[in-house]
Structures are given as C-alpha cells and as structure tokens.
Short mmCIF file of C-alpha atoms and ligand atoms in Angstrom, two decimals:
data_model
loop_
_atom_site.label_atom_id
_atom_site.label_comp_id
_atom_site.label_asym_id
_atom_site.label_seq_id
_atom_site.Cartn_x
_atom_site.Cartn_y
_atom_site.Cartn_z
CA ASP S 1 58.55 -26.94 -22.32
CA GLU S 2 55.95 -24.49 -21.75
CA LYS S 3 53.39 -27.09 -20.81
CA GLU S 4 55.66 -28.57 -18.04
CA LYS S 5 56.40 -24.64 -16.73
CA PHE S 6 52.89 -24.26 -16.48
CA ALA S 7 51.98 -27.94 -14.87
CA SER S 8 54.88 -26.67 -12.48
CA TRP S 9 53.92 -22.98 -11.86
CA PHE S 10 50.32 -24.08 -11.06
CA ARG S 11 51.67 -27.33 -8.70
CA GLN S 12 53.56 -24.63 -6.62
CA ALA S 13 50.35 -22.23 -6.46
CA GLY S 14 48.22 -25.33 -5.73
CA GLU S 15 50.80 -25.92 -2.38
CA SER S 16 50.77 -22.69 -1.60
CA ARG S 17 46.82 -22.32 -1.01
CA THR S 18 46.92 -25.57 0.66
CA GLU S 19 46.53 -25.22 4.52
CA ASN S 20 44.86 -27.56 6.86
CA ASN S 21 44.33 -25.19 9.54
CA ASP S 22 41.15 -24.64 11.84
CA THR S 23 39.16 -22.90 8.77
CA PHE S 24 39.42 -25.81 6.54
CA ALA S 25 36.46 -27.35 6.18
CA ALA S 26 34.97 -25.44 9.11
CA TYR S 27 32.14 -24.47 7.14
CA GLN S 28 31.49 -28.05 5.19
CA GLY S 29 28.14 -28.38 3.88
CA SER S 30 27.09 -24.56 4.15
CA ASN S 31 24.94 -22.99 1.59
CA VAL S 32 26.92 -20.13 -0.20
CA LEU S 33 25.41 -17.26 -1.64
CA VAL S 34 27.35 -14.85 -3.80
CA VAL S 35 26.46 -11.26 -4.31
CA GLN S 36 28.17 -9.47 -7.10
CA VAL S 37 27.20 -5.83 -6.91
CA GLU S 38 27.26 -3.73 -9.47
CA ALA S 39 29.55 -0.75 -9.82
CA PHE S 40 30.21 -1.21 -5.80
CA MET S 41 33.73 0.69 -4.81
CA ASN S 42 35.21 0.50 -1.59
CA PHE S 43 36.08 4.17 -1.05
CA MET S 44 32.48 5.06 0.51
CA ILE S 45 32.36 2.33 3.29
CA GLY S 46 32.05 3.63 6.56
CA LYS S 47 31.63 7.54 5.24
CA GLU S 48 28.89 9.89 5.62
CA ILE S 49 27.66 12.64 3.46
CA GLY S 50 25.31 15.22 4.84
CA GLY S 51 25.41 13.50 8.12
CA GLN S 52 24.02 9.86 6.45
CA GLU S 53 26.38 6.82 6.21
CA ILE S 54 26.40 5.78 2.44
CA THR S 55 26.23 2.28 3.07
CA PRO S 56 24.69 1.71 6.52
CA ASN S 57 23.37 -1.78 6.47
CA PHE S 58 27.19 -3.08 5.01
CA ASN S 59 28.69 -1.33 7.71
CA LYS S 60 26.56 -2.84 9.91
CA LEU S 61 27.49 -6.68 8.69
CA MET S 62 30.75 -5.56 8.66
CA GLN S 63 30.84 -5.47 12.42
CA GLU S 64 29.98 -9.33 12.35
CA SER S 65 31.76 -10.61 9.10
CA LEU S 66 35.22 -10.59 7.78
CA TYR S 67 35.70 -6.82 5.99
CA TYR S 68 38.78 -7.52 3.27
CA SER S 69 39.67 -3.42 3.25
CA ASN S 70 42.49 -4.06 0.40
CA TYR S 71 40.59 -5.97 -2.12
CA TYR S 72 41.13 -5.21 -5.50
CA HIS S 73 38.96 -5.77 -8.76
CA GLN S 74 41.02 -7.28 -11.95
CA THR S 75 38.41 -6.61 -14.41
CA GLY S 76 39.30 -5.57 -17.97
CA GLN S 77 37.05 -4.52 -21.08
CA GLY S 78 34.62 -7.19 -19.76
CA ARG S 79 33.92 -5.40 -17.23
CA THR S 80 30.83 -7.18 -14.87
CA SER S 81 31.45 -10.53 -17.12
CA ASP S 82 35.26 -10.73 -16.17
CA ALA S 83 34.52 -9.80 -12.29
CA ASP S 84 32.08 -13.08 -12.47
CA PHE S 85 34.61 -14.86 -14.60
CA SER S 86 37.95 -14.24 -12.27
CA SER S 87 35.97 -14.74 -9.23
CA GLN S 88 34.58 -18.38 -10.41
CA SER S 89 37.69 -19.51 -12.53
CA SER S 90 40.45 -17.71 -10.51
CA LEU S 91 41.73 -17.05 -14.01
CA HIS S 92 42.81 -13.18 -15.07
CA PRO S 93 40.19 -12.06 -17.48
CA LEU S 94 41.73 -11.17 -21.24
CA PRO S 95 43.45 -8.39 -22.43
CA THR S 96 41.11 -7.51 -24.94
CA GLY S 97 37.03 -8.40 -24.98
CA SER S 98 35.39 -10.93 -22.75
CA VAL S 99 35.98 -14.52 -21.81
CA PHE S 100 32.27 -15.09 -21.66
CA VAL S 101 32.12 -13.88 -25.26
CA ARG S 102 35.03 -15.17 -26.89
CA TYR S 103 35.51 -18.40 -25.41
CA PRO S 104 32.77 -19.79 -23.79
CA ASP S 105 33.31 -23.53 -25.05
CA HIS S 106 36.60 -23.61 -23.48
CA THR S 107 37.33 -25.35 -20.26
CA TYR S 108 38.12 -23.95 -16.99
CA ASP S 109 37.86 -25.07 -13.15
CA VAL S 110 35.32 -23.26 -12.45
CA LEU S 111 33.21 -23.08 -8.76
CA PRO S 112 29.52 -24.03 -9.82
CA GLN S 113 30.64 -26.98 -11.79
CA ILE S 114 33.15 -28.06 -8.80
CA LEU S 115 30.26 -27.31 -5.91
CA LYS S 116 28.06 -29.21 -8.40
CA SER S 117 30.40 -32.10 -8.43
CA ALA S 118 30.43 -31.90 -4.52
CA GLY S 119 26.76 -32.45 -4.52
CA TYR S 120 25.49 -28.50 -4.35
CA GLU S 121 22.40 -27.27 -6.20
CA THR S 122 23.81 -24.43 -8.61
CA ALA S 123 22.21 -21.02 -9.82
CA ALA S 124 23.18 -17.95 -10.87
CA PHE S 125 20.59 -14.86 -10.60
CA HIS S 126 20.61 -11.58 -12.90
CA ALA S 127 17.11 -9.56 -14.22
CA TYR S 128 18.32 -8.86 -16.92
CA GLU S 129 18.26 -10.54 -20.57
CA GLY S 130 19.53 -13.79 -20.45
CA SER S 131 21.72 -13.19 -23.81
CA PHE S 132 23.90 -10.39 -22.06
CA TRP S 133 27.32 -10.85 -22.13
CA ASN S 134 26.44 -14.34 -23.44
CA ARG S 135 25.47 -15.65 -20.33
CA THR S 136 22.49 -17.84 -21.24
CA ASN S 137 25.69 -19.98 -23.01
CA MET S 138 28.50 -19.26 -20.79
CA TYR S 139 26.32 -20.48 -17.40
CA LYS S 140 25.07 -23.83 -18.67
CA ALA S 141 29.23 -24.22 -19.42
CA MET S 142 30.22 -23.33 -16.20
CA GLY S 143 27.50 -26.38 -14.83
CA TYR S 144 24.68 -23.98 -13.22
CA ASP S 145 21.92 -26.07 -12.86
CA ARG S 146 19.55 -23.01 -13.35
CA PHE S 147 19.94 -19.12 -14.37
CA TYR S 148 17.20 -17.01 -13.41
CA SER S 149 17.37 -14.19 -15.82
CA LYS S 150 14.94 -11.35 -16.45
CA LYS S 151 12.04 -13.39 -17.72
CA ASP S 152 11.55 -15.56 -14.72
CA TYR S 153 10.98 -12.36 -12.73
CA GLN S 154 7.90 -10.34 -11.91
CA MET S 155 9.00 -6.69 -13.24
CA ASP S 156 7.14 -5.12 -10.08
CA GLU S 157 9.75 -2.65 -9.25
CA SER S 158 11.24 -1.26 -12.33
CA LEU S 159 14.53 0.79 -11.66
CA GLY S 160 16.98 2.05 -14.25
CA TRP S 161 17.97 -0.74 -16.55
CA SER S 162 15.40 -3.41 -15.20
CA LEU S 163 14.10 -4.61 -11.97
CA GLY S 164 15.39 -3.01 -8.49
CA ASP S 165 17.25 -4.94 -6.45
CA LYS S 166 14.96 -4.70 -3.82
CA SER S 167 12.52 -6.54 -5.59
CA PHE S 168 15.35 -8.80 -7.08
CA PHE S 169 16.61 -10.13 -3.86
CA ARG S 170 13.08 -10.62 -2.52
CA GLN S 171 12.29 -12.78 -5.31
CA SER S 172 15.59 -14.63 -5.75
CA LEU S 173 15.13 -15.89 -2.01
CA GLU S 174 12.16 -17.45 -3.33
CA PHE S 175 13.58 -19.04 -5.68
CA MET S 176 16.09 -20.66 -3.51
CA VAL S 177 14.34 -21.40 -0.54
CA ALA S 178 12.42 -23.75 -3.07
CA GLU S 179 15.50 -25.22 -4.48
CA PRO S 180 17.40 -28.46 -2.43
CA GLN S 181 20.19 -27.40 0.41
CA PRO S 182 22.94 -27.43 0.06
CA PHE S 183 22.90 -24.92 -2.40
CA TYR S 184 25.86 -22.21 -4.29
CA SER S 185 23.95 -19.26 -5.36
CA PHE S 186 25.36 -16.83 -7.61
CA LEU S 187 23.54 -12.94 -7.53
CA ILE S 188 24.27 -10.51 -9.92
CA THR S 189 22.69 -6.86 -8.91
CA LEU S 190 21.95 -4.02 -11.47
CA SER S 191 20.39 -1.16 -9.93
CA SER S 192 23.86 1.17 -9.19
CA HIS S 193 24.43 0.55 -13.03
CA HIS S 194 25.89 3.90 -14.60
CA PRO S 195 24.33 6.12 -15.51
CA TYR S 196 22.71 5.84 -11.81
CA SER S 197 19.29 7.51 -12.59
CA LEU S 198 17.22 6.74 -9.44
CA PRO S 199 14.16 8.46 -9.72
CA ALA S 200 13.71 11.26 -7.13
CA SER S 201 11.42 9.62 -5.09
CA ILE S 202 14.04 6.66 -4.18
CA ARG S 203 16.78 8.92 -3.50
CA GLU S 204 17.39 9.58 0.49
CA LEU S 205 20.90 10.99 0.78
CA ASP S 206 21.47 14.38 0.96
CA THR S 207 24.46 14.95 -1.37
CA GLY S 208 24.72 18.65 -0.98
CA GLU S 209 27.11 20.23 -3.73
CA PHE S 210 26.70 16.68 -5.37
CA LYS S 211 23.16 16.98 -5.70
CA ASP S 212 22.33 16.16 -9.40
CA THR S 213 25.92 15.43 -10.30
CA LEU S 214 26.78 11.72 -11.86
CA PHE S 215 28.74 11.29 -8.37
CA GLY S 216 25.77 12.25 -6.53
CA ASN S 217 24.13 10.43 -7.98
CA TYR S 218 26.31 7.41 -8.00
CA LEU S 219 26.07 7.62 -4.36
CA GLU S 220 22.23 7.56 -4.08
CA SER S 221 22.26 4.33 -6.00
CA ILE S 222 24.92 2.65 -3.65
CA HIS S 223 22.64 3.71 -0.90
CA TYR S 224 19.65 2.03 -2.65
CA ALA S 225 21.65 -1.13 -3.08
CA ASP S 226 22.89 -1.17 0.78
CA ALA S 227 19.32 -0.80 1.60
CA ALA S 228 18.32 -3.94 -1.19
CA LEU S 229 21.52 -5.90 0.54
CA GLY S 230 19.89 -5.11 4.17
CA GLU S 231 16.77 -6.55 2.96
CA LEU S 232 18.39 -9.58 1.78
CA VAL S 233 19.95 -10.30 5.26
CA GLU S 234 16.65 -9.90 6.98
CA GLY S 235 15.05 -12.17 4.43
CA MET S 236 18.00 -15.06 4.69
CA LYS S 237 17.19 -14.59 8.83
CA ARG S 238 13.35 -14.90 7.85
CA ASP S 239 13.67 -17.92 5.75
CA GLY S 240 16.17 -19.46 7.86
CA LEU S 241 19.38 -19.34 6.01
CA TRP S 242 21.47 -17.32 8.22
CA GLU S 243 22.83 -19.75 10.39
CA ASN S 244 23.55 -22.63 7.35
CA THR S 245 24.89 -20.05 4.52
CA ILE S 246 28.34 -18.29 3.90
CA LEU S 247 27.46 -14.86 2.15
CA TYR S 248 30.22 -13.73 0.20
CA VAL S 249 29.05 -9.69 -1.03
CA TYR S 250 31.98 -7.93 -3.41
CA GLY S 251 32.06 -4.90 -6.09
CA ASP S 252 32.47 -6.04 -9.66
CA HIS S 253 34.62 -2.82 -10.63
CA ASP S 254 34.79 0.81 -10.68
CA ASN S 255 32.06 3.28 -11.35
CA SER S 256 33.45 4.48 -14.28
CA ILE S 257 33.74 8.28 -13.03
CA THR S 258 37.42 9.06 -13.38
CA GLU S 259 37.14 13.04 -12.56
CA GLN S 260 39.77 13.29 -9.60
CA ALA S 261 38.23 16.49 -7.97
CA ASN S 262 35.02 14.84 -7.40
CA TYR S 263 36.84 11.95 -4.76
CA GLU S 264 38.80 14.87 -3.13
CA LYS S 265 35.58 16.61 -2.46
CA PHE S 266 33.87 13.62 -1.22
CA LEU S 267 37.38 12.54 0.97
CA GLY S 268 37.92 16.18 1.68
CA LYS S 269 41.93 15.62 1.08
CA PRO S 270 44.18 16.09 -2.09
CA LEU S 271 45.02 12.57 -3.34
CA SER S 272 48.14 11.34 -4.97
CA GLU S 273 48.35 9.10 -7.84
CA LEU S 274 48.63 5.90 -5.55
CA ASP S 275 45.57 6.90 -3.95
CA MET S 276 43.43 7.79 -6.76
CA HIS S 277 44.83 4.39 -8.63
CA GLN S 278 43.54 2.33 -5.06
CA ILE S 279 40.44 4.14 -4.83
CA MET S 280 39.25 3.35 -8.92
CA ASN S 281 40.71 -0.20 -8.27
CA GLN S 282 39.37 -1.31 -4.83
CA VAL S 283 36.19 -2.62 -4.25
CA PRO S 284 35.07 -4.08 -1.12
CA LEU S 285 34.98 -7.61 -0.03
CA LEU S 286 32.54 -8.79 2.87
CA ILE S 287 32.37 -12.55 4.00
CA HIS S 288 29.80 -13.44 6.51
CA LEU S 289 30.40 -16.89 8.19
CA PRO S 290 27.14 -19.15 9.35
CA ASP S 291 28.69 -18.40 12.96
CA GLY S 292 29.54 -14.71 12.74
CA LYS S 293 33.32 -16.23 13.41
CA ALA S 294 36.81 -14.37 12.40
CA ALA S 295 34.80 -11.14 12.44
CA GLY S 296 37.26 -8.03 11.58
CA VAL S 297 39.06 -5.87 9.06
CA TYR S 298 41.40 -7.87 7.21
CA ASP S 299 44.06 -5.50 5.18
CA GLN S 300 46.39 -8.18 3.25
CA PRO S 301 45.83 -7.56 -0.64
CA ALA S 302 43.40 -9.77 -2.02
CA GLY S 303 41.35 -9.80 -5.15
CA GLN S 304 38.65 -11.54 -7.10
CA LEU S 305 40.74 -14.28 -8.55
CA ASP S 306 40.71 -15.21 -4.64
CA MET S 307 37.19 -16.09 -4.50
CA ALA S 308 36.65 -19.90 -5.77
CA PRO S 309 39.81 -21.13 -3.56
CA SER S 310 38.87 -19.32 -0.86
CA LEU S 311 35.20 -20.74 -0.58
CA MET S 312 36.43 -24.12 -1.47
CA HIS S 313 39.14 -24.11 1.80
CA LEU S 314 35.87 -23.09 3.80
CA LEU S 315 33.69 -25.88 2.45
CA GLY S 316 36.32 -28.59 2.89
CA ILE S 317 37.53 -29.21 -1.04
CA PRO S 318 40.95 -28.80 -1.41
CA SER S 319 41.61 -26.32 -4.80
CA ASP S 320 45.35 -27.62 -5.30
CA ALA S 321 44.42 -30.22 -8.22
CA TYR S 322 42.65 -26.93 -9.93
CA TYR S 323 43.87 -24.65 -12.46
CA MET S 324 43.56 -22.04 -10.57
CA MET S 325 45.82 -18.67 -9.88
CA GLY S 326 44.17 -16.76 -6.99
CA ASN S 327 45.12 -16.85 -3.34
CA ASN S 328 43.66 -18.90 -0.51
CA LEU S 329 42.36 -16.21 1.73
CA PHE S 330 42.53 -18.45 4.77
CA ALA S 331 46.12 -19.69 4.39
CA SER S 332 48.80 -17.87 5.82
CA GLY S 333 51.98 -16.47 3.91
CA ASP S 334 52.45 -14.16 1.64
CA LYS S 335 49.68 -12.65 -0.99
CA PHE S 336 50.47 -10.78 -4.47
CA VAL S 337 47.56 -9.56 -6.85
CA VAL S 338 47.85 -8.83 -10.21
CA LEU S 339 45.69 -6.29 -11.94
CA ARG S 340 44.66 -6.71 -15.59
CA SER S 341 46.39 -3.69 -16.23
CA GLY S 342 49.83 -5.20 -15.28
CA ALA S 343 49.63 -3.15 -11.86
CA PHE S 344 50.19 -5.25 -9.10
CA THR S 345 50.84 -5.23 -5.21
CA ASP S 346 52.47 -7.57 -2.37
CA GLY S 347 51.02 -5.39 0.62
CA LYS S 348 54.37 -3.76 0.26
CA LEU S 349 54.83 -2.24 -2.79
CA TYR S 350 52.51 -1.24 -5.37
CA TYR S 351 53.21 -0.72 -9.14
CA ILE S 352 51.31 1.69 -11.71
CA PRO S 353 51.91 0.82 -15.12
CA SER S 354 52.46 3.65 -17.44
CA PRO S 355 50.61 4.20 -20.62
CA ASP S 356 53.08 3.04 -23.02
CA ASN S 357 53.57 0.27 -21.01
CA LEU S 358 57.25 0.42 -20.87
CA PHE S 359 58.60 -0.92 -16.96
CA GLU S 360 60.74 1.60 -16.36
CA ASN S 361 58.18 4.76 -17.49
CA GLY S 362 55.56 2.92 -14.79
CA ASN S 363 55.88 4.29 -10.72
CA CYS S 364 56.85 1.96 -7.90
CA TYR S 365 55.51 2.82 -4.68
CA ASP S 366 56.31 1.74 -1.32
CA LEU S 367 53.10 1.40 0.70
CA THR S 368 54.45 1.99 3.86
CA THR S 369 56.00 5.72 2.90
CA ARG S 370 53.27 5.73 0.08
CA GLU S 371 56.12 7.64 -1.85
CA LYS S 372 57.25 6.74 -5.05
CA THR S 373 60.35 4.22 -4.82
CA ASP S 374 63.17 2.71 -6.87
CA ILE S 375 61.93 1.25 -9.78
CA GLU S 376 64.27 -1.77 -9.76
CA ARG S 377 62.46 -2.84 -6.33
CA CYS S 378 59.27 -3.32 -8.56
CA ARG S 379 61.15 -5.26 -11.30
CA ILE S 380 61.18 -8.98 -10.22
CA PRO S 381 57.61 -8.82 -9.01
CA HIS S 382 56.45 -7.11 -12.23
CA GLU S 383 57.93 -9.98 -14.37
CA GLU S 384 56.03 -12.42 -12.33
CA ALA S 385 52.79 -10.48 -12.68
CA LYS S 386 53.79 -10.43 -16.21
CA GLU S 387 54.22 -14.10 -16.58
CA ARG S 388 50.51 -14.73 -14.52
CA LEU S 389 49.25 -12.46 -16.87
CA GLN S 390 50.59 -14.27 -20.48
CA MET S 391 50.12 -17.69 -18.75
CA SER S 392 46.22 -16.91 -18.06
CA ASP S 393 45.66 -15.60 -21.51
CA LYS S 394 47.15 -18.93 -23.08
CA LEU S 395 45.50 -21.16 -20.91
CA ILE S 396 42.31 -19.72 -21.83
CA MET S 397 42.81 -18.72 -25.46
CA GLY S 398 44.67 -22.15 -26.17
CA ASP S 399 42.18 -24.25 -24.26
CA PHE S 400 44.90 -25.97 -21.96
CA ILE S 401 43.15 -27.11 -19.14
CA PRO S 402 41.95 -30.13 -20.30
CA GLU S 403 45.99 -30.80 -21.74
CA LEU S 404 47.43 -29.96 -18.93
CA LYS S 405 45.02 -32.33 -16.81
CA GLU S 406 45.61 -35.39 -18.98
CA GLY S 407 49.31 -35.56 -18.54
CA ALA S 408 49.43 -34.51 -14.76
CA PRO S 409 49.47 -36.69 -11.83
CA SER S 410 46.39 -36.95 -9.99
CA ARG S 411 47.26 -34.75 -6.90
C1 GP9 U 501 24.35 -6.10 -17.32
C2 GP9 U 501 25.18 -5.96 -16.56
C3 GP9 U 501 25.85 -4.56 -17.14
O1 GP9 U 501 23.58 -7.44 -17.54
O2 GP9 U 501 25.69 -7.04 -15.82
O3 GP9 U 501 27.20 -5.39 -17.46
P1 GP9 U 501 28.53 -3.97 -17.37
O4 GP9 U 501 27.92 -2.90 -18.32
O5 GP9 U 501 28.77 -3.12 -15.70
O6 GP9 U 501 29.90 -4.90 -17.71
#
C-alpha cells in the first residue's frame, strides 16, 4: 500500500513539474556551473555598511539574472552536505546526521548522474580534504566523473580552513576549460566558513560598531566571497564560457550567528519572530542564463530541492520519471516549500514549529499581514509537509527508489 502511495505521490509531483513552455529545453546542451557558497545568507543582499555594498558583484549580476528573493535552505544537521544532497537529489536531508555519511551507498536520482547519462562531463570541486562529509565516496556514487579536492589545488592563497575562494575559482576554471563540453561543474566555496577570521589585510569593509565581532567578521568574509564570485564571472567571460553556460549560485545554510540584536542593528529595525525565522532560513539564489534573458526578481517561494528539476527543465530533460520532490521553478502553479524543521511556506502562509513539535504550539503567519493567524489555517499544509518529510526519510533510509522503479510503468 505504502509503495503504491509513494508511487502515486511522485507521479503527481512529476506531472506538476512538467510544462512544455518556452523555457523548456531553451538552453539544451549548455554547460552548467553551480556554485554553492558557504554560509551565504540573503539578508545582506543589496545592503550596505559604512556606505559600501556588502555583495557588490552579486548585486551587479542580479541585474542580468533571475534572483529568487524567497529562496530557502532546507538543511538539517548535515549542513553543507545537506545543501548539496537536497540540491542534487531533490529529496529532503535526514532529521539526524548527514545522508552523505549515513547512506552513501543507497540509490538516488541525482543531477550529476542524470547529466552524465545525457552526455555531460561531470565534476565536483572543493578545495578541502576529500574525506570530509564522506565526499570522495558519495561523489563517486553520485556519478561525478571527477572530484577535484584539496590535493588537486596549489595552496597559493591560504585563508581560513583552506585555499581562498579567489584562487579556488581561478584554478577550478583552469580545470574546467580543459574538460570536454558540455560540462556540469559543481563548486563548493569555503572561505566564508565560521569563525570568519579573515586576516586584517584582506578585510575591506568598514563595519563600524560590528568591527572585530563575529557578525562584523562574517560580513567581511562574505564581501571577500563576493569579490571572488566577481572574479569567477570575469574568468568565465575571458575563457569564452559566459555565453554557453548556465550559472546557478546559491547559499548553503545560515551563518550560525543567532543573536537577534545583530540583525536588528544591521537592518536598523526591530524584527519579529517571522522576520527572524526568514532571515535564518533564506539564502540567495541567482540564475544567470547564457543569453541573459528573463532577468528580474522572483518572489515565489523556492528552495534547494528545486535545483535539479529546474536545471533539467532548462536543458530539456524531463524530470517526471525521477523520484524528486522539489518544484520546477520554471513551471507555473503553486509552490510549496518545506524546511527540515517542519516549517513551511506556500507564499501565503508561513508556519514556524515549536520546540516541542506539537502542531498546536507552533505559529501560523499570514504573509500578507505578517501577523499570526488562526493555527487551523496551517493544519492541512502542515499534514502535507509532515508527510513529505516522512516519505523522503523512508525513501532514503529504506533505499526504496530502485524498488519503486521496478514496479513503475515507464513514464
Ligand atoms: C568543509 C565544508 C564545511 O568541507 O563543506 O561544511 P559545514 O561545516 O559548513 O557543514
């Protein structure tokens, strides 16, 4: 019964992602370069401190890109590895631990594998120990042709945990241009990792009252990561990749700085529970299409689970036969985004669970008034959110995808 229920849920999800509109296959055969930026949050996009933009390069790129202003990270305890897993597999991470560490040998429908089968050269790039988060094993299982880890890079810019992002991007581009095209490249940055301790010589912002605080240092690290991103774009243009590559950039998770007073001081206003929850869970998403079309700010709710089916849509690869749970950003219809905590939004309502996880003790917000509303309005979507999380957990832990595929009619 359960197998049939799963199969029918995924059938419906697949149908709702499928739309043969003018973006479907519009970028067929393009290279895809995804950058997952460490601790890159949404609240400081477009903002300044001491008269300086924190992310000038991202802000500039936004003008010729699609920017999703209500994009959520959907991570749990597996942090960076969860962001990676959810984005590539379009499934939720687990309630405890990391899928990369716990179930690397189970079967998932993941973007690198799918693109490899479509003729893409696939590679992951991260200048840290390959064993961290069990990446070496997991990336093999995910179908990457190559994983460039710390041992493949010249340590010519030492910053924080490892190689600085500027050098990381420069060297990764060198690897990429040597690859056959089309390629799928997945890059994970590291310089903006906690505790954000950039040497003074690299700090460029005047963070005023935040100087030498964790929050001020975080802004400095993001400013550096943004400068590195600017150099990556320049490098792509120089190397002739800009006009045949989809660039997809997003943040992996929050910065672990939870004191509300920092955000109130930075934004210059008091923040509600809803504001604070959104700040801690929203990361930016930017998509630059090879022809620069469709640029603008998109405020539909979206999340990391949406990456694989959305990129597949642009490349003309239908995602309906795959066991994916995310939305297609390029299909019409309502969007529902579920966070690992059980929080969710459909763009109209926003639910924040309570620490005891009792539905009635959570808060249901109306996003139009941004005030609390009758908890009952959140009950049906809460049931749906709970079901999705449970279904995803069972699929991952029980390694159900091969079994479901066996019985499925070809779609
Ligand atoms: C290290 C990096 C850190 O390789 O991905 O991961 P995090 O601590 O942010 O999960």
